[in-house]
Coordinates of C-alpha atoms and ligand atoms in Angstrom, one line a residue:
X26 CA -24.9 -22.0 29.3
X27 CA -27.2 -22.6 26.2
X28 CA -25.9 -20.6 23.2
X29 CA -28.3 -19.9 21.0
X30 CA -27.8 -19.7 17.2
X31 CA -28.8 -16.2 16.3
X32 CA -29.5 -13.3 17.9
X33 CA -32.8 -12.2 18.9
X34 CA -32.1 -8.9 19.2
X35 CA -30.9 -6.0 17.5
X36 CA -27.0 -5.9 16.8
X37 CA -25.1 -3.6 19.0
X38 CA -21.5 -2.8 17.7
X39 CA -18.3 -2.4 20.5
X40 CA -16.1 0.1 20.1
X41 CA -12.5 -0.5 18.6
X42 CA -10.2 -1.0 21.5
X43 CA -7.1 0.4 19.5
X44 CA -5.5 2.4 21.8
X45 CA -5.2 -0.7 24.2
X46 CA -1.8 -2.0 23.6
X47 CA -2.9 -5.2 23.1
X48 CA -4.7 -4.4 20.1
X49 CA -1.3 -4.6 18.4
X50 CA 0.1 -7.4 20.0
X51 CA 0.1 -9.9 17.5
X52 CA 0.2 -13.1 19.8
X53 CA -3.3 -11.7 20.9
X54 CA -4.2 -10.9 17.5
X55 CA -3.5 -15.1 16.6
X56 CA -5.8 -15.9 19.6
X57 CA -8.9 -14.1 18.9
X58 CA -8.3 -15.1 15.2
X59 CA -8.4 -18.3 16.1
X60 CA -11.5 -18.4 18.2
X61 CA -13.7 -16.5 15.2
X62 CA -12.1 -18.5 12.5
X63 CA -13.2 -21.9 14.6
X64 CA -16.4 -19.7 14.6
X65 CA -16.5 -19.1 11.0
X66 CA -15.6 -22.5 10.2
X67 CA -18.2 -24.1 11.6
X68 CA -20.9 -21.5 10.3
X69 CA -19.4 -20.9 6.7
X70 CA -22.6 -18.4 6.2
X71 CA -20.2 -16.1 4.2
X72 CA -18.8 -18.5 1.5
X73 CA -19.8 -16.5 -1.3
X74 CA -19.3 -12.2 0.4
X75 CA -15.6 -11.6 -0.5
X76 CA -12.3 -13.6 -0.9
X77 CA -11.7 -13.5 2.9
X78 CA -14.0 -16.5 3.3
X79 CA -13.0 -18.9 0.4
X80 CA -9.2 -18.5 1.5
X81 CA -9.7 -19.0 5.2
X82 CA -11.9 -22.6 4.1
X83 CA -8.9 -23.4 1.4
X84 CA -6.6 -23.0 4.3
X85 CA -9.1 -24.8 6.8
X86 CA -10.0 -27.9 4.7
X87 CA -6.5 -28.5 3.5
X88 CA -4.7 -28.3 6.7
X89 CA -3.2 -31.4 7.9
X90 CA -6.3 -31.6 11.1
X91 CA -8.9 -30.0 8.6
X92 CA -9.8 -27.6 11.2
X93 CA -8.5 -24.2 11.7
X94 CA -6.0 -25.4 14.5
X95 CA -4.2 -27.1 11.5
X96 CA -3.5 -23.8 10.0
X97 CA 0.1 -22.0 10.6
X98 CA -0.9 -18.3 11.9
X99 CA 1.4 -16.5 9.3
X100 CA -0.8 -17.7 7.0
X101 CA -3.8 -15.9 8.9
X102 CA -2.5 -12.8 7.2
X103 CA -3.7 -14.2 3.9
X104 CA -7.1 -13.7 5.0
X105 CA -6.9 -10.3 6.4
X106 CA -5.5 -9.6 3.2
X107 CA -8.7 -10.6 1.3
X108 CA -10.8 -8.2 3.5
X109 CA -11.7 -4.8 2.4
X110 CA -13.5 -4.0 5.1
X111 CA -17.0 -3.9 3.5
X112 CA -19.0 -4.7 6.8
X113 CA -21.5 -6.3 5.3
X114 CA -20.6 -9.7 7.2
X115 CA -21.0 -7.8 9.9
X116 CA -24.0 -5.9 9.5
X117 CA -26.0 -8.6 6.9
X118 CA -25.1 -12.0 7.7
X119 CA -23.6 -12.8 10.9
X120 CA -25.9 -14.4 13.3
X121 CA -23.1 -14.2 16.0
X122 CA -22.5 -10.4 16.1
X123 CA -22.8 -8.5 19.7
X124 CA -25.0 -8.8 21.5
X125 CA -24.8 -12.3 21.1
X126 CA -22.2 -13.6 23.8
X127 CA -19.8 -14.9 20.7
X128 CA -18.9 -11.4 19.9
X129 CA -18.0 -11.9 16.4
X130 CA -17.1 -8.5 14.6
X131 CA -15.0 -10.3 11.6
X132 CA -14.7 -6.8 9.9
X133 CA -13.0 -5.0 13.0
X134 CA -10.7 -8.5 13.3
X135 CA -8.9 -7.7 10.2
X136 CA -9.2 -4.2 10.6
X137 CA -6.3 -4.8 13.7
X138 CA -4.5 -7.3 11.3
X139 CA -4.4 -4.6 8.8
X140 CA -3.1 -1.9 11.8
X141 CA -0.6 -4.4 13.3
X142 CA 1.1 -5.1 9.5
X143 CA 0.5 -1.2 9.2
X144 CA 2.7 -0.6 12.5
X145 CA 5.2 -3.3 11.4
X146 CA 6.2 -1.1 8.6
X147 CA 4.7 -3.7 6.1
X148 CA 2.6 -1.5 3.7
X149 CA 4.1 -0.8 0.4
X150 CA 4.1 2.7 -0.8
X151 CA 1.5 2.2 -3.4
X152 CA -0.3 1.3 -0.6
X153 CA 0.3 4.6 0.7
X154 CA 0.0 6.6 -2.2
X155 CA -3.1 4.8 -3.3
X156 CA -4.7 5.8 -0.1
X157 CA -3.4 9.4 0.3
X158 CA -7.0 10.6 -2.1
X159 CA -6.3 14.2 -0.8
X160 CA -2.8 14.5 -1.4
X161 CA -2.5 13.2 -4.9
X162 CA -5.8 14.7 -5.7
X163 CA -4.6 18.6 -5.0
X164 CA -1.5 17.6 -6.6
X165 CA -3.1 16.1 -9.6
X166 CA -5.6 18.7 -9.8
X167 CA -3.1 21.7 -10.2
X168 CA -4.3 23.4 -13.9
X169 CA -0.5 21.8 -15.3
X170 CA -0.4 19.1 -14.2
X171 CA -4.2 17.9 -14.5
X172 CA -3.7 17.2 -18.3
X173 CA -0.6 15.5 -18.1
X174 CA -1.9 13.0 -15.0
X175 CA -5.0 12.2 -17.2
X176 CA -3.0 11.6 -20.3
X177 CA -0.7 9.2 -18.9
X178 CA -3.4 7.7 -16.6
X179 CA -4.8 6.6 -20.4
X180 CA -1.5 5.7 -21.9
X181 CA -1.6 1.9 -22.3
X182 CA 2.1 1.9 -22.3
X183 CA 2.4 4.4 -19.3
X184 CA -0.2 1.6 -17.6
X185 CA 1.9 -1.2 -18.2
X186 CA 4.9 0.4 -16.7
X187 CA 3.2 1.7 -13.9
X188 CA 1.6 -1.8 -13.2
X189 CA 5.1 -3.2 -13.6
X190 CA 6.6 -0.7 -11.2
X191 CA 4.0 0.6 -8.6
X192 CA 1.7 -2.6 -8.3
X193 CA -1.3 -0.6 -10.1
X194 CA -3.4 -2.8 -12.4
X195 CA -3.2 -1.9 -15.8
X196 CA -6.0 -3.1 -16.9
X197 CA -8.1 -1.0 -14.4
X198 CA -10.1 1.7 -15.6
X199 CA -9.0 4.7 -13.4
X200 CA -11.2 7.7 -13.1
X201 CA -9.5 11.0 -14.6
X202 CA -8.4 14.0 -12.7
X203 CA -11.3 17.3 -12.9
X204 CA -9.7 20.6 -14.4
X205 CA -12.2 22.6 -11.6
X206 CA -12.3 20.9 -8.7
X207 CA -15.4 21.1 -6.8
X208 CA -15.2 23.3 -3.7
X209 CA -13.4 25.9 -6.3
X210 CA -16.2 26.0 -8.8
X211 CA -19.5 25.8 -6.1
X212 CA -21.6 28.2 -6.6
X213 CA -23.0 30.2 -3.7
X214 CA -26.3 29.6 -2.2
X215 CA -29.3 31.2 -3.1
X216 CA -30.7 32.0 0.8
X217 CA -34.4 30.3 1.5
X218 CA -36.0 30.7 4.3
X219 CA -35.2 27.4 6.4
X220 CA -37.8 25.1 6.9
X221 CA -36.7 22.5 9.6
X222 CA -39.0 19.1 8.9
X223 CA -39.3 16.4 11.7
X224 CA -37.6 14.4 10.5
X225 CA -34.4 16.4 8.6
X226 CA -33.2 19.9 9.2
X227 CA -33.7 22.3 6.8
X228 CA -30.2 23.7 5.9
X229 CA -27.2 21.6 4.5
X230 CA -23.6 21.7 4.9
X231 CA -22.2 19.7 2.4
X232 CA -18.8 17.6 2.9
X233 CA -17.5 17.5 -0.7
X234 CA -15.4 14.3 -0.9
X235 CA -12.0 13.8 -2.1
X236 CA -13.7 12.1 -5.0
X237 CA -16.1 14.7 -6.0
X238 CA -14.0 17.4 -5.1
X239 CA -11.4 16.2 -7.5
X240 CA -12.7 13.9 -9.9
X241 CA -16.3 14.0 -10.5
X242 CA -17.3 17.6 -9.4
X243 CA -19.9 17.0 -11.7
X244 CA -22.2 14.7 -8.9
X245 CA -21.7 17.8 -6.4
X246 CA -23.2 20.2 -8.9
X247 CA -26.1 17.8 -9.5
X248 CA -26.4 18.2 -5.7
X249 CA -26.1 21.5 -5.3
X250 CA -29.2 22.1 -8.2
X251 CA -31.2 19.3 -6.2
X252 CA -31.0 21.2 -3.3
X253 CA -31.6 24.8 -4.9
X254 CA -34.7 22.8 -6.3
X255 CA -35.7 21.8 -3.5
X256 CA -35.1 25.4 -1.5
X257 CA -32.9 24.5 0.9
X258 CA -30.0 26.3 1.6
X259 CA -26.7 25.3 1.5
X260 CA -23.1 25.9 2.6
X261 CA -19.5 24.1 1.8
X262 CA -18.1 22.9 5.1
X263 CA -15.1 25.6 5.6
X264 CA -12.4 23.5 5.3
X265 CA -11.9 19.8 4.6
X266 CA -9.2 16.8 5.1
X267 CA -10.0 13.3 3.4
X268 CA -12.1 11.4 5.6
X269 CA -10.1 8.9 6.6
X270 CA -11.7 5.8 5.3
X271 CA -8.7 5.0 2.6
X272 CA -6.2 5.4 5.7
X273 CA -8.6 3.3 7.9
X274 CA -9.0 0.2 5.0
X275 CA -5.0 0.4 5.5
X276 CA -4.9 0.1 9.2
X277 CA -3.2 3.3 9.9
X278 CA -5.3 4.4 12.7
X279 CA -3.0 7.5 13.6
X280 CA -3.2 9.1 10.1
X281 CA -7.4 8.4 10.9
X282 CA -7.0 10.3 14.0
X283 CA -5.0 12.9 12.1
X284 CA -8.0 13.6 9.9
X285 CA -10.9 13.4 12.3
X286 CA -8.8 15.9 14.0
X287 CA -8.7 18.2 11.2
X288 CA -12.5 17.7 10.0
X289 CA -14.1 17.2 13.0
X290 CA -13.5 20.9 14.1
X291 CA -15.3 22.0 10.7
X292 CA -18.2 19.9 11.3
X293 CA -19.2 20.1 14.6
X294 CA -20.4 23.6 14.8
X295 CA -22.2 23.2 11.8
X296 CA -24.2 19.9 13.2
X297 CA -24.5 21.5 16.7
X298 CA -26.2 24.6 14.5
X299 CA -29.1 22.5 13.1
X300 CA -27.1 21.6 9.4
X301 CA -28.0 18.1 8.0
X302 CA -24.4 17.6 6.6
X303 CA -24.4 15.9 3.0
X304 CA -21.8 13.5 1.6
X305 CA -22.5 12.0 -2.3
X306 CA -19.5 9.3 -1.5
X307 CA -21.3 6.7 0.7
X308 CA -18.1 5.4 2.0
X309 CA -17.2 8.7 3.3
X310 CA -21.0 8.7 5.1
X311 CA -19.9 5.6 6.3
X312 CA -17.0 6.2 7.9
X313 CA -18.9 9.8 9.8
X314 CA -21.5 8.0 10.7
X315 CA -20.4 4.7 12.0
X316 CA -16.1 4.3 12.0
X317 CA -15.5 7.4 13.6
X318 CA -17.9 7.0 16.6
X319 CA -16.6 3.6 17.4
X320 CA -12.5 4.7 16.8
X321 CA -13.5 7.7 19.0
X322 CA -16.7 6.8 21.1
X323 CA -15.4 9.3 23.7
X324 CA -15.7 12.4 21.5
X325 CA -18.8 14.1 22.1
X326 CA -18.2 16.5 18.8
X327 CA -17.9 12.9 16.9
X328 CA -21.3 11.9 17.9
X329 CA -22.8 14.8 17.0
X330 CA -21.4 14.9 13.0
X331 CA -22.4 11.7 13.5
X332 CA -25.7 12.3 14.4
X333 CA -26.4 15.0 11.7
X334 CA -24.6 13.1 8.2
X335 CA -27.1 12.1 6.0
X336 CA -27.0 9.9 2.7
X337 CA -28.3 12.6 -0.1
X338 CA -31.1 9.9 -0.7
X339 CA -32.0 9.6 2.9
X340 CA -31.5 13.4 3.1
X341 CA -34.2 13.5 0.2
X342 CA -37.0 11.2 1.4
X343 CA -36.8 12.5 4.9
X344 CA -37.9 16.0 3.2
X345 CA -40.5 14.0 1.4
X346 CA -41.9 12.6 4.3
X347 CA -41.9 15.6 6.0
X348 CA -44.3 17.3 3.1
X349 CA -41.5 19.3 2.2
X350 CA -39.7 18.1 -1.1
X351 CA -41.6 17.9 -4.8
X352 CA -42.0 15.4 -6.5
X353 CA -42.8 16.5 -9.9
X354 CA -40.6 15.3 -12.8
X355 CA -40.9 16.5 -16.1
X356 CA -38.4 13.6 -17.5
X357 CA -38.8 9.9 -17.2
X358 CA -35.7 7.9 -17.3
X359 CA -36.7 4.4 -18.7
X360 CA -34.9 1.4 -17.5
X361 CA -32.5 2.2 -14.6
X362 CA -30.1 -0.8 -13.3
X363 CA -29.6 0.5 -10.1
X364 CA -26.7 -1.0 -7.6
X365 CA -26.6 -0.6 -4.1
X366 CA -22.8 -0.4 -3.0
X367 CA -22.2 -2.3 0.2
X368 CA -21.0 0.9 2.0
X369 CA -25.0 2.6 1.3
X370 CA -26.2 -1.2 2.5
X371 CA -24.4 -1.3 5.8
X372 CA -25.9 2.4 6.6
X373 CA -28.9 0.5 7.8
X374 CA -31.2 3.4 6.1
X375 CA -32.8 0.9 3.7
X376 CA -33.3 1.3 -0.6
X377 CA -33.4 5.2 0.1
X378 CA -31.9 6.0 -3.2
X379 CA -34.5 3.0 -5.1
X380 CA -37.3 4.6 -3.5
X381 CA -36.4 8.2 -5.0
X382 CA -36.1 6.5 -8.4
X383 CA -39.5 5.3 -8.1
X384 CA -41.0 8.1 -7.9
X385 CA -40.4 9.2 -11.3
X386 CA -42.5 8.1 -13.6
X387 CA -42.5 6.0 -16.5
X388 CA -39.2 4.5 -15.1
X389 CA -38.6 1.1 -14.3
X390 CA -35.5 0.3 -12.1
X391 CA -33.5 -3.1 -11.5
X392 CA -32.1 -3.0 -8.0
X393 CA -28.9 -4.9 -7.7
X394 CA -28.0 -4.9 -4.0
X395 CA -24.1 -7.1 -4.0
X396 CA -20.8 -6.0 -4.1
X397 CA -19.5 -4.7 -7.9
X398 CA -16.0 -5.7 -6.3
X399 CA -14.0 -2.2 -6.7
X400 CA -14.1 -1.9 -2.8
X401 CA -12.0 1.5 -2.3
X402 CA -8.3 1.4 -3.5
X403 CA -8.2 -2.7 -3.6
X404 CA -9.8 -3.3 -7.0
X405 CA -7.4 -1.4 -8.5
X406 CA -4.0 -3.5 -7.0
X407 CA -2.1 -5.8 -9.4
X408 CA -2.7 -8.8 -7.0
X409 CA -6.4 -7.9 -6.2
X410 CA -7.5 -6.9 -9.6
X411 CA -8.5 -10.3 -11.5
X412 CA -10.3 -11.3 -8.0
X413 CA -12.5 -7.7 -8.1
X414 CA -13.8 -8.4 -11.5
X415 CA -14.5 -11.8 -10.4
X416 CA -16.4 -10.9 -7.5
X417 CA -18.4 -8.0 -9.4
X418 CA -19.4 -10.0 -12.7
X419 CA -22.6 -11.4 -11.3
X420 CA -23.4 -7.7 -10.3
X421 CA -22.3 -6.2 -14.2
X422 CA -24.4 -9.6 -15.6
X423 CA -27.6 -8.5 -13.6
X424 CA -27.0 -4.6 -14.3
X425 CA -26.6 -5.5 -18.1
X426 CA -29.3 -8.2 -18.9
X427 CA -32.3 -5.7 -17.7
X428 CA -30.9 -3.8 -20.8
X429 CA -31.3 -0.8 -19.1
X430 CA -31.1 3.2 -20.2
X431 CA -29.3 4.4 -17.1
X432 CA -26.8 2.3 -14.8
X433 CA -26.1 4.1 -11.5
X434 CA -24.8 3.5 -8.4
X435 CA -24.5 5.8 -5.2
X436 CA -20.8 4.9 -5.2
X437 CA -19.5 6.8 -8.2
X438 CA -16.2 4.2 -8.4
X439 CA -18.2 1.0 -7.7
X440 CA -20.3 2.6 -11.1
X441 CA -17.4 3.1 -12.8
X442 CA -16.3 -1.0 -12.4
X443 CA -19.5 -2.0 -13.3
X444 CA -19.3 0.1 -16.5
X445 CA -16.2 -1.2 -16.8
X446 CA -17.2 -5.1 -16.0
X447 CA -20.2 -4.9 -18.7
X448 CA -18.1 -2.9 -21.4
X449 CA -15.3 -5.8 -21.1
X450 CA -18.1 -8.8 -20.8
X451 CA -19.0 -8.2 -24.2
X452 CA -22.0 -5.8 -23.6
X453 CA -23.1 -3.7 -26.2
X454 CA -22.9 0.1 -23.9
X455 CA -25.9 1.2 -24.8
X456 CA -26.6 2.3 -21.5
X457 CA -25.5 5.2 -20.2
X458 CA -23.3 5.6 -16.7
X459 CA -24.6 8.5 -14.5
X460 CA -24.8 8.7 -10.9
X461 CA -28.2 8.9 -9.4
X462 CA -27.8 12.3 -8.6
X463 CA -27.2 13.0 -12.2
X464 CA -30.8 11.0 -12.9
X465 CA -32.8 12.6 -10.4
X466 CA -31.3 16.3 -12.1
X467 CA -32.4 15.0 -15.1
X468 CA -35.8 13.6 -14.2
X469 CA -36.3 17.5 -12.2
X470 CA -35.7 18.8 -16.0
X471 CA -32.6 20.7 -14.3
X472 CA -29.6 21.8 -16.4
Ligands
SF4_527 S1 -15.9 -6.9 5.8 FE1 -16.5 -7.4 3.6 S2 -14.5 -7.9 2.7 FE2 -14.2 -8.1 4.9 S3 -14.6 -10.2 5.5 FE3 -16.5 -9.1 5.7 S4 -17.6 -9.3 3.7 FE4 -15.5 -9.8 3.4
SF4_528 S1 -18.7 -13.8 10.0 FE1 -20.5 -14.8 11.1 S2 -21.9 -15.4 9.5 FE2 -19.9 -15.1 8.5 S3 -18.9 -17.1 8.4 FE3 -18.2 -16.0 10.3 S4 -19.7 -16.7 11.9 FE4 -20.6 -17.2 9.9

């Protein structure tokens, strides 16, 4: 059989097999490694995406047969260590992706390596408290404790002791706790009359975020006044668990299970209703829109949240394409550096959130569209940390030469690195950070 290079059709994407027990055998694990790294090896298209690439060449070019049967498997996990489960191999590089007969899904790879070490007991409990957002978030959000978490979350010393001691960098900015969360400080809903489009509903149920919800309320809000604006209805999703996409990025699949179980019920009758359901965390999109299905591709109630979670952006320019969203500013914003996180990229939806910007006028934005390097909870590790900024700087070099007014990006953390990356590089700060939420609020003259 000829095997083309390239596909020359449109990428399909199996489900995850992980309740097949030989998902987590690891001698099986070894042998589809070693048939993608061969893959990989010979292609080396992703050189430059993450550290998952550089350290499987290292380990390639310095083995004793300079190929990747020359490398000793244990040291396989030093490459599913790298990965932070981006996709954007997957979904913006790989020529060799389903359904090309190679069947190369390096993402979901590492993603069993990372469930197979989770099984194995081999996760350390920062690990696990790093990726438990919902937990330490209602605990950290409590009115006496919030002060205290944020003032020893700014305590240099207190840093230092808890990189020395929990494997946190110190040097990484972390983002304070809110004093009013989110969902406890919505307001209600004005009631419009809905007007469904063709191409987005007209109502919104809005998935808050473990983020929003308990450190940056402030981005919901914006939301919330967007969609008043825009006279759409909206309604908090009744109750909500974490989405699962920290617990996923550490391989344990059952505590993913756990929360689907416990969200999904919300959501569904709300997307079976007509809602358009709205996350401002594009990770959390991500993980409705495409994990989910392919964890649970047998869950009919899956496919439909699925099917109904929008990107706010997306959300936006569907309504405006429909005839049924304004677009008249009464603020221009300037220069905007703009960055596209790789978890809005892999959405497939295209520059939704660019295109919105562009509407205002008298504002200029600088799209950067690469990884800032945060990538969920791994940024912020003691091991990890030096390699994030490393990764992000030509991402905080582009955002900061355009001198810009505004930098944003739909990923409020990734934003928050980039400040972080430009403010440490030497740049002056003169920008300011908001999320573009926040600049399309201001740009509607909303307070
Ligand atoms: S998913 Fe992202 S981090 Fe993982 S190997 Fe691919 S590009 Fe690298
Ligand atoms: S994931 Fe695909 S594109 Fe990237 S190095 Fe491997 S084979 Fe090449």
């Amino acid at each position: 059989m000829t095997v083309r290079e390239g596909n020359l059709q449109a990428p399909t994407r199996h489900p995850v097999d992980w309740r097949n027990p030989e998902f987590h055998d690891e001698a099986a694990l070894y042998k589809e490694q070693e048939r993608v790294f061969d893959i990989c090896h010979g292609c080396r298209r992703c050189l430059s995406l993450c550290g998952a690439f550089p350290t499987l060449f290292d380990l390639v070019d310095a083995s004793s047969t300079m190929e990747v049967d020359g490398v000793a498997k244990e040291d396989y996990w030093k490459v599913v260590d790298q990965c932070y489960l981006c996709d954007v191999c997957y979904m913006t590089k790989c020529p060799y992706v389903p359904p090309h007969p190679w069947n190369v899904d390096f993402p979901h790879l590492m993603l069993r390596g990372k469930a197979i070490k989770f099984r194995k007991g081999e996760v350390s409990m920062r690990d696990r408290l790093l990726t438990s957002t919902d937990a330490v978030g209602k605990l950290a959000t409590i009115p006496v404790v919030v002060k205290a978490v944020n003032k020893a979350t700014a305590s240099p010393a207190m840093r230092r002791m808890m990189d020395r001691v929990v494997g946190v960098a110190a040097d990484a900015w972390l983002p304070p706790y809110a004093e009013r969360r989110f969902r406890a400080s919505a307001p209600a809903s004005l009631q419009w009359p809905v007007r469904d489009g063709s191409r987005a509903p007209g109502k919104v149920a809005i998935f808050a975020t473990c983020y929003v919800n308990y450190n940056e309320p402030g981005i919901g809000h914006d939301l919330l006044k967007l969609l008043a604006h825009a006279q759409v209805s909206y309604t908090l999703v009744a109750s909500e668990a974490c989405c699962g996409m920290p617990k996923l990025e550490l391989g344990d699949l059952a505590t993913v299970e756990a929360l689907k179980n416990r969200n999904i019920p919300a959501l569904a009758p709300l997307a079976k209703a007509g809602y358009a359901i709205l996350t401002a965390v594009p990770s959390c999109t991500l993980m409705f829109k495409q994990e989910l299905p392919l964890l649970f591709p047998e869950d009919a109630d899956v496919k439909a949240v699925a099917d109904a979670m929008f990107d706010p952006f997306e959300y936006f320019v569907a309504r405006e394409r429909d005839g049924l969203l304004d677009r008249t500013f009464k603020r221009a914003l300037g220069k905007v550096s703009y960055h596209i996180p790789c978890h809005s990229r892999v959405q497939n939806v295209g520059q939704k959130t660019r295109e919105v910007l562009e509407w205002i006028p008298d504002t200029t934005v600088n799209t950067v569209e690469r990884c800032a390097g945060h990538d969920g909870t791994w940024g912020v590790k003691r091991e990890f940390f030096a390699d994030s900024m490393r990764i992000g700087k030509p991402v905080f070099k582009r955002m900061e030469e355009f001198e810009p007014d505004y930098i944003s990006s739909d990923c409020p953390i990734a934003g928050r690195r980039i400040e972080q990356g430009i403010v440490q590089g030497g740049g002056e700060r003169r920008a300011v950070k908001a999320h573009p939420l926040t600049l399309l609020r201001i740009a509607y003259g909303l307070d």
